[in-house]
mmCIF file with all atom_site columns, C-alpha atoms and ligand atoms in Angstrom:
data_model
loop_
_atom_site.group_PDB
_atom_site.id
_atom_site.type_symbol
_atom_site.label_atom_id
_atom_site.label_alt_id
_atom_site.label_comp_id
_atom_site.label_asym_id
_atom_site.label_entity_id
_atom_site.label_seq_id
_atom_site.pdbx_PDB_ins_code
_atom_site.Cartn_x
_atom_site.Cartn_y
_atom_site.Cartn_z
_atom_site.occupancy
_atom_site.B_iso_or_equiv
_atom_site.pdbx_formal_charge
_atom_site.auth_seq_id
_atom_site.auth_comp_id
_atom_site.auth_asym_id
_atom_site.auth_atom_id
_atom_site.pdbx_PDB_model_num
ATOM   1   C  CA  . MET K 1 1   ? -0.017  -0.081  0.049  1.00 0.00 ? 790 MET K CA  1
ATOM   2   C  CA  . HIS K 1 2   ? 1.330   3.566   -0.942 1.00 0.00 ? 791 HIS K CA  1
ATOM   3   C  CA  . ILE K 1 3   ? 0.784   5.690   1.972  1.00 0.00 ? 792 ILE K CA  1
ATOM   4   C  CA  . ASP K 1 4   ? 3.321   8.688   1.716  1.00 0.00 ? 793 ASP K CA  1
ATOM   5   C  CA  . ASP K 1 5   ? 6.555   9.109   -0.095 1.00 0.00 ? 794 ASP K CA  1
ATOM   6   C  CA  . ASP K 1 6   ? 8.479   9.245   3.433  1.00 0.00 ? 795 ASP K CA  1
ATOM   7   C  CA  . THR K 1 7   ? 6.326   6.772   5.153  1.00 0.00 ? 796 THR K CA  1
ATOM   8   C  CA  . PRO K 1 8   ? 8.659   3.705   5.480  1.00 0.00 ? 797 PRO K CA  1
ATOM   9   C  CA  . ALA K 1 9   ? 7.297   0.316   4.685  1.00 0.00 ? 798 ALA K CA  1
ATOM   10  C  CA  . VAL K 1 10  ? 5.897   -1.816  7.225  1.00 0.00 ? 799 VAL K CA  1
ATOM   11  C  CA  . ARG K 1 11  ? 7.833   -4.993  6.766  1.00 0.00 ? 800 ARG K CA  1
ATOM   12  C  CA  . SER K 1 12  ? 5.720   -7.017  9.485  1.00 0.00 ? 801 SER K CA  1
ATOM   13  C  CA  . TRP K 1 13  ? 3.970   -6.652  12.738 1.00 0.00 ? 802 TRP K CA  1
ATOM   14  C  CA  . HIS K 1 14  ? 4.614   -7.751  16.060 1.00 0.00 ? 803 HIS K CA  1
ATOM   15  C  CA  . ALA K 1 15  ? 2.132   -8.707  18.985 1.00 0.00 ? 804 ALA K CA  1
ATOM   16  C  CA  . HIS K 1 16  ? 4.046   -8.847  22.477 1.00 0.00 ? 805 HIS K CA  1
ATOM   17  C  CA  . ILE K 1 17  ? 1.294   -10.734 24.640 1.00 0.00 ? 806 ILE K CA  1
ATOM   18  C  CA  . TYR K 1 18  ? 2.099   -9.814  28.291 1.00 0.00 ? 807 TYR K CA  1
ATOM   19  C  CA  . PHE K 1 19  ? 1.197   -11.651 31.283 1.00 0.00 ? 808 PHE K CA  1
ATOM   20  C  CA  . ASP K 1 20  ? 1.931   -11.356 35.030 1.00 0.00 ? 809 ASP K CA  1
ATOM   21  C  CA  . GLY K 1 21  ? 1.080   -14.120 37.796 1.00 0.00 ? 810 GLY K CA  1
ATOM   22  C  CA  . ALA K 1 22  ? -0.016  -17.574 37.554 1.00 0.00 ? 811 ALA K CA  1
ATOM   23  C  CA  . ALA K 1 23  ? -3.683  -16.622 36.199 1.00 0.00 ? 812 ALA K CA  1
ATOM   24  C  CA  . GLN K 1 24  ? -2.501  -14.414 33.544 1.00 0.00 ? 813 GLN K CA  1
ATOM   25  C  CA  . ARG K 1 25  ? 0.337   -17.007 32.630 1.00 0.00 ? 814 ARG K CA  1
ATOM   26  C  CA  . ALA K 1 26  ? -2.498  -19.455 32.374 1.00 0.00 ? 815 ALA K CA  1
ATOM   27  C  CA  . LEU K 1 27  ? -4.549  -17.130 30.251 1.00 0.00 ? 816 LEU K CA  1
ATOM   28  C  CA  . ALA K 1 28  ? -1.831  -16.340 27.915 1.00 0.00 ? 817 ALA K CA  1
ATOM   29  C  CA  . ALA K 1 29  ? -0.819  -20.251 27.391 1.00 0.00 ? 818 ALA K CA  1
ATOM   30  C  CA  . GLU K 1 30  ? -4.250  -20.789 26.256 1.00 0.00 ? 819 GLU K CA  1
ATOM   31  C  CA  . LEU K 1 31  ? -4.480  -17.724 23.806 1.00 0.00 ? 820 LEU K CA  1
ATOM   32  C  CA  . ARG K 1 32  ? -1.241  -18.923 22.558 1.00 0.00 ? 821 ARG K CA  1
ATOM   33  C  CA  . GLU K 1 33  ? -2.810  -22.308 21.762 1.00 0.00 ? 822 GLU K CA  1
ATOM   34  C  CA  . ARG K 1 34  ? -5.719  -20.666 19.898 1.00 0.00 ? 823 ARG K CA  1
ATOM   35  C  CA  . ILE K 1 35  ? -3.532  -18.298 17.879 1.00 0.00 ? 824 ILE K CA  1
ATOM   36  C  CA  . ALA K 1 36  ? -1.201  -21.260 16.813 1.00 0.00 ? 825 ALA K CA  1
ATOM   37  C  CA  . GLY K 1 37  ? -4.380  -23.298 16.023 1.00 0.00 ? 826 GLY K CA  1
ATOM   38  C  CA  . ARG K 1 38  ? -6.024  -20.205 13.756 1.00 0.00 ? 827 ARG K CA  1
ATOM   39  C  CA  . TRP K 1 39  ? -3.148  -17.936 12.310 1.00 0.00 ? 828 TRP K CA  1
ATOM   40  C  CA  . ALA K 1 40  ? -0.482  -18.639 9.684  1.00 0.00 ? 829 ALA K CA  1
ATOM   41  C  CA  . LEU K 1 41  ? 2.021   -16.303 11.719 1.00 0.00 ? 830 LEU K CA  1
ATOM   42  C  CA  . GLN K 1 42  ? 5.191   -16.774 13.632 1.00 0.00 ? 831 GLN K CA  1
ATOM   43  C  CA  . LEU K 1 43  ? 5.108   -17.777 17.113 1.00 0.00 ? 832 LEU K CA  1
ATOM   44  C  CA  . GLY K 1 44  ? 8.218   -16.641 19.267 1.00 0.00 ? 833 GLY K CA  1
ATOM   45  C  CA  . ARG K 1 45  ? 9.585   -18.148 22.146 1.00 0.00 ? 834 ARG K CA  1
ATOM   46  C  CA  . TRP K 1 46  ? 7.816   -17.926 25.581 1.00 0.00 ? 835 TRP K CA  1
ATOM   47  C  CA  . HIS K 1 47  ? 9.669   -15.864 28.153 1.00 0.00 ? 836 HIS K CA  1
ATOM   48  C  CA  . ASP K 1 48  ? 8.864   -16.118 31.839 1.00 0.00 ? 837 ASP K CA  1
ATOM   49  C  CA  . ALA K 1 49  ? 12.040  -13.521 32.202 1.00 0.00 ? 838 ALA K CA  1
ATOM   50  C  CA  . PRO K 1 50  ? 11.308  -10.054 30.250 1.00 0.00 ? 839 PRO K CA  1
ATOM   51  C  CA  . PRO K 1 51  ? 13.689  -10.127 27.146 1.00 0.00 ? 840 PRO K CA  1
ATOM   52  C  CA  . GLY K 1 52  ? 15.209  -7.049  25.452 1.00 0.00 ? 841 GLY K CA  1
ATOM   53  C  CA  . PRO K 1 53  ? 12.962  -3.749  26.284 1.00 0.00 ? 842 PRO K CA  1
ATOM   54  C  CA  . HIS K 1 54  ? 10.224  -5.644  27.850 1.00 0.00 ? 843 HIS K CA  1
ATOM   55  C  CA  . THR K 1 55  ? 9.450   -5.214  31.377 1.00 0.00 ? 844 THR K CA  1
ATOM   56  C  CA  . ARG K 1 56  ? 7.060   -8.181  31.902 1.00 0.00 ? 845 ARG K CA  1
ATOM   57  C  CA  . PRO K 1 57  ? 7.034   -11.862 30.820 1.00 0.00 ? 846 PRO K CA  1
ATOM   58  C  CA  . MET K 1 58  ? 5.618   -12.368 27.389 1.00 0.00 ? 847 MET K CA  1
ATOM   59  C  CA  . TYR K 1 59  ? 5.485   -13.905 24.202 1.00 0.00 ? 848 TYR K CA  1
ATOM   60  C  CA  . MET K 1 60  ? 5.512   -12.467 20.710 1.00 0.00 ? 849 MET K CA  1
ATOM   61  C  CA  . VAL K 1 61  ? 3.788   -13.468 17.486 1.00 0.00 ? 850 VAL K CA  1
ATOM   62  C  CA  . ALA K 1 62  ? 5.052   -11.947 14.096 1.00 0.00 ? 851 ALA K CA  1
ATOM   63  C  CA  . PHE K 1 63  ? 2.651   -11.561 11.068 1.00 0.00 ? 852 PHE K CA  1
ATOM   64  C  CA  . ALA K 1 64  ? 2.727   -10.382 7.550  1.00 0.00 ? 853 ALA K CA  1
ATOM   65  C  CA  . PRO K 1 65  ? 1.165   -6.511  7.421  1.00 0.00 ? 854 PRO K CA  1
ATOM   66  C  CA  . ALA K 1 66  ? -1.774  -8.618  5.088  1.00 0.00 ? 855 ALA K CA  1
ATOM   67  C  CA  . LEU K 1 67  ? -2.744  -10.520 8.006  1.00 0.00 ? 856 LEU K CA  1
ATOM   68  C  CA  . PHE K 1 68  ? -3.355  -6.927  10.158 1.00 0.00 ? 857 PHE K CA  1
ATOM   69  C  CA  . ASP K 1 69  ? -7.182  -6.722  9.404  1.00 0.00 ? 858 ASP K CA  1
ATOM   70  C  CA  . GLY K 1 70  ? -7.717  -10.224 10.645 1.00 0.00 ? 859 GLY K CA  1
ATOM   71  C  CA  . VAL K 1 71  ? -5.054  -10.954 13.663 1.00 0.00 ? 860 VAL K CA  1
ATOM   72  C  CA  . VAL K 1 72  ? -5.722  -7.159  15.362 1.00 0.00 ? 861 VAL K CA  1
ATOM   73  C  CA  . PRO K 1 73  ? -9.564  -7.521  15.837 1.00 0.00 ? 862 PRO K CA  1
ATOM   74  C  CA  . TRP K 1 74  ? -9.302  -10.889 16.605 1.00 0.00 ? 863 TRP K CA  1
ATOM   75  C  CA  . LEU K 1 75  ? -6.580  -10.372 19.484 1.00 0.00 ? 864 LEU K CA  1
ATOM   76  C  CA  . ALA K 1 76  ? -8.862  -7.396  20.675 1.00 0.00 ? 865 ALA K CA  1
ATOM   77  C  CA  . LEU K 1 77  ? -11.681 -9.340  21.272 1.00 0.00 ? 866 LEU K CA  1
ATOM   78  C  CA  . ASN K 1 78  ? -9.988  -12.502 22.420 1.00 0.00 ? 867 ASN K CA  1
ATOM   79  C  CA  . ARG K 1 79  ? -7.316  -11.085 24.838 1.00 0.00 ? 868 ARG K CA  1
ATOM   80  C  CA  . ARG K 1 80  ? -9.048  -11.374 28.128 1.00 0.00 ? 869 ARG K CA  1
ATOM   81  C  CA  . GLY K 1 81  ? -7.635  -8.821  29.992 1.00 0.00 ? 870 GLY K CA  1
ATOM   82  C  CA  . LEU K 1 82  ? -4.043  -9.543  28.818 1.00 0.00 ? 871 LEU K CA  1
ATOM   83  C  CA  . ASP K 1 83  ? -2.154  -6.333  27.724 1.00 0.00 ? 872 ASP K CA  1
ATOM   84  C  CA  . ILE K 1 84  ? -0.807  -6.674  23.931 1.00 0.00 ? 873 ILE K CA  1
ATOM   85  C  CA  . LEU K 1 85  ? 2.014   -4.200  22.639 1.00 0.00 ? 874 LEU K CA  1
ATOM   86  C  CA  . LEU K 1 86  ? 1.668   -4.137  18.749 1.00 0.00 ? 875 LEU K CA  1
ATOM   87  C  CA  . HIS K 1 87  ? 4.275   -2.589  16.815 1.00 0.00 ? 876 HIS K CA  1
ATOM   88  C  CA  . PRO K 1 88  ? 5.138   -2.221  13.299 1.00 0.00 ? 877 PRO K CA  1
ATOM   89  C  CA  . ASN K 1 89  ? 8.917   -3.218  11.943 1.00 0.00 ? 878 ASN K CA  1
ATOM   90  C  CA  . THR K 1 90  ? 10.175  -0.861  9.627  1.00 0.00 ? 879 THR K CA  1
ATOM   91  C  CA  . LEU K 1 91  ? 13.763  -1.110  10.443 1.00 0.00 ? 880 LEU K CA  1
ATOM   92  C  CA  . ALA K 1 92  ? 13.674  1.412   13.166 1.00 0.00 ? 881 ALA K CA  1
ATOM   93  C  CA  . PRO K 1 93  ? 13.154  -0.518  16.304 1.00 0.00 ? 882 PRO K CA  1
ATOM   94  C  CA  . ARG K 1 94  ? 13.125  2.506   18.882 1.00 0.00 ? 883 ARG K CA  1
ATOM   95  C  CA  . ALA K 1 95  ? 10.527  4.421   16.928 1.00 0.00 ? 884 ALA K CA  1
ATOM   96  C  CA  . ASP K 1 96  ? 8.335   1.074   16.125 1.00 0.00 ? 885 ASP K CA  1
ATOM   97  C  CA  . HIS K 1 97  ? 8.186   0.402   19.942 1.00 0.00 ? 886 HIS K CA  1
ATOM   98  C  CA  . LEU K 1 98  ? 7.870   3.690   21.389 1.00 0.00 ? 887 LEU K CA  1
ATOM   99  C  CA  . GLN K 1 99  ? 6.264   5.939   18.936 1.00 0.00 ? 888 GLN K CA  1
ATOM   100 C  CA  . HIS K 1 100 ? 4.819   3.576   16.284 1.00 0.00 ? 889 HIS K CA  1
ATOM   101 C  CA  . ALA K 1 101 ? 2.812   1.277   18.518 1.00 0.00 ? 890 ALA K CA  1
ATOM   102 C  CA  . LEU K 1 102 ? -0.341  0.672   19.288 1.00 0.00 ? 891 LEU K CA  1
ATOM   103 C  CA  . TRP K 1 103 ? -1.774  -0.933  22.687 1.00 0.00 ? 892 TRP K CA  1
ATOM   104 C  CA  . LEU K 1 104 ? -4.569  -3.381  23.605 1.00 0.00 ? 893 LEU K CA  1
ATOM   105 C  CA  . GLY K 1 105 ? -4.992  -3.002  27.361 1.00 0.00 ? 894 GLY K CA  1
ATOM   106 C  CA  . GLN K 1 106 ? -2.791  -1.038  29.269 1.00 0.00 ? 895 GLN K CA  1
ATOM   107 C  CA  . PRO K 1 107 ? 0.472   0.420   27.971 1.00 0.00 ? 896 PRO K CA  1
ATOM   108 C  CA  . GLN K 1 108 ? 3.630   -0.948  29.677 1.00 0.00 ? 897 GLN K CA  1
ATOM   109 C  CA  . PRO K 1 109 ? 6.844   0.690   30.268 1.00 0.00 ? 898 PRO K CA  1
ATOM   110 C  CA  . LEU K 1 110 ? 9.707   -0.351  27.744 1.00 0.00 ? 899 LEU K CA  1
ATOM   111 C  CA  . ARG K 1 111 ? 13.400  0.079   28.080 1.00 0.00 ? 900 ARG K CA  1
ATOM   112 C  CA  . ALA K 1 112 ? 14.111  2.183   25.369 1.00 0.00 ? 901 ALA K CA  1
ATOM   113 C  CA  . GLU K 1 113 ? 18.010  2.056   25.946 1.00 0.00 ? 902 GLU K CA  1
ATOM   114 C  CA  . VAL K 1 114 ? 18.217  -1.430  24.397 1.00 0.00 ? 903 VAL K CA  1
ATOM   115 C  CA  . LEU K 1 115 ? 16.374  -0.267  21.274 1.00 0.00 ? 904 LEU K CA  1
ATOM   116 C  CA  . ALA K 1 116 ? 18.352  0.632   18.211 1.00 0.00 ? 905 ALA K CA  1
ATOM   117 C  CA  . ALA K 1 117 ? 17.539  3.811   16.476 1.00 0.00 ? 906 ALA K CA  1
ATOM   118 C  CA  . ALA K 1 118 ? 17.929  1.906   12.878 1.00 0.00 ? 907 ALA K CA  1
ATOM   119 C  CA  . ILE K 1 119 ? 18.925  -1.557  11.767 1.00 0.00 ? 908 ILE K CA  1
ATOM   120 C  CA  . SER K 1 120 ? 19.699  -2.694  8.011  1.00 0.00 ? 909 SER K CA  1
ATOM   121 C  CA  . ILE K 1 121 ? 17.638  -4.917  6.408  1.00 0.00 ? 910 ILE K CA  1
ATOM   122 C  CA  . ASP K 1 122 ? 19.955  -7.773  6.782  1.00 0.00 ? 911 ASP K CA  1
ATOM   123 C  CA  . ASP K 1 123 ? 19.555  -7.427  10.463 1.00 0.00 ? 912 ASP K CA  1
ATOM   124 C  CA  . ASP K 1 124 ? 15.579  -7.521  10.398 1.00 0.00 ? 913 ASP K CA  1
ATOM   125 C  CA  . GLU K 1 125 ? 14.516  -11.138 11.186 1.00 0.00 ? 914 GLU K CA  1
ATOM   126 C  CA  . ALA K 1 126 ? 12.616  -12.991 8.357  1.00 0.00 ? 915 ALA K CA  1
ATOM   127 C  CA  . LEU K 1 127 ? 9.251   -14.231 9.510  1.00 0.00 ? 916 LEU K CA  1
ATOM   128 C  CA  . MET K 1 128 ? 9.321   -17.970 10.179 1.00 0.00 ? 917 MET K CA  1
ATOM   129 C  CA  . ILE K 1 129 ? 5.632   -18.574 9.503  1.00 0.00 ? 918 ILE K CA  1
ATOM   130 C  CA  . ASN K 1 130 ? 3.359   -21.511 10.983 1.00 0.00 ? 919 ASN K CA  1
ATOM   131 C  CA  . THR K 1 131 ? 2.123   -22.207 7.493  1.00 0.00 ? 920 THR K CA  1
ATOM   132 C  CA  . THR K 1 132 ? -0.076  -24.846 8.629  1.00 0.00 ? 921 THR K CA  1
ATOM   133 C  CA  . PRO K 1 133 ? -1.486  -23.632 11.647 1.00 0.00 ? 922 PRO K CA  1
ATOM   134 C  CA  . ARG K 1 134 ? -1.563  -26.150 14.400 1.00 0.00 ? 923 ARG K CA  1
ATOM   135 C  CA  . GLU K 1 135 ? -0.954  -26.398 18.330 1.00 0.00 ? 924 GLU K CA  1
ATOM   136 C  CA  . GLY K 1 136 ? 2.537   -25.980 19.983 1.00 0.00 ? 925 GLY K CA  1
ATOM   137 C  CA  . ALA K 1 137 ? 4.737   -24.924 17.100 1.00 0.00 ? 926 ALA K CA  1
ATOM   138 C  CA  . ARG K 1 138 ? 7.973   -23.345 18.536 1.00 0.00 ? 927 ARG K CA  1
HETATM 139 ZN ZN1 . ZN  U 2 .   ? 8.775   -6.596  18.863 1.00 0.00 ? 401 ZN  U ZN1 1
#
């Protein structure tokens, strides 16, 4: 989609699904199974210790821009109180997380100092798509 000459292209989207405590951890695990069974996207690793810029336990799912219209409303309706960070990937991680982000639920603090201002295309992680949605991938 052509938006504007100096608007960077969105290469992919991330949804970071946060949880805190045993009850939310169980909800997050259930949601992960439903996502895996429904969407052809990349399921990231489960993190009980907050990785990188994140300040709460979470897991990430990555998806192609073409899936946005399906995945985001589905997450909005099925998040069951979990807070979710949605951010585009435009090779500008700091701005993507801090300025370009959308939140479902309550925004959470992020550690800006570990986010690079810019990365090259070679450093951008390619999507590893769960092409046949099934439970328990990765
Ligand atoms: Zn991310």
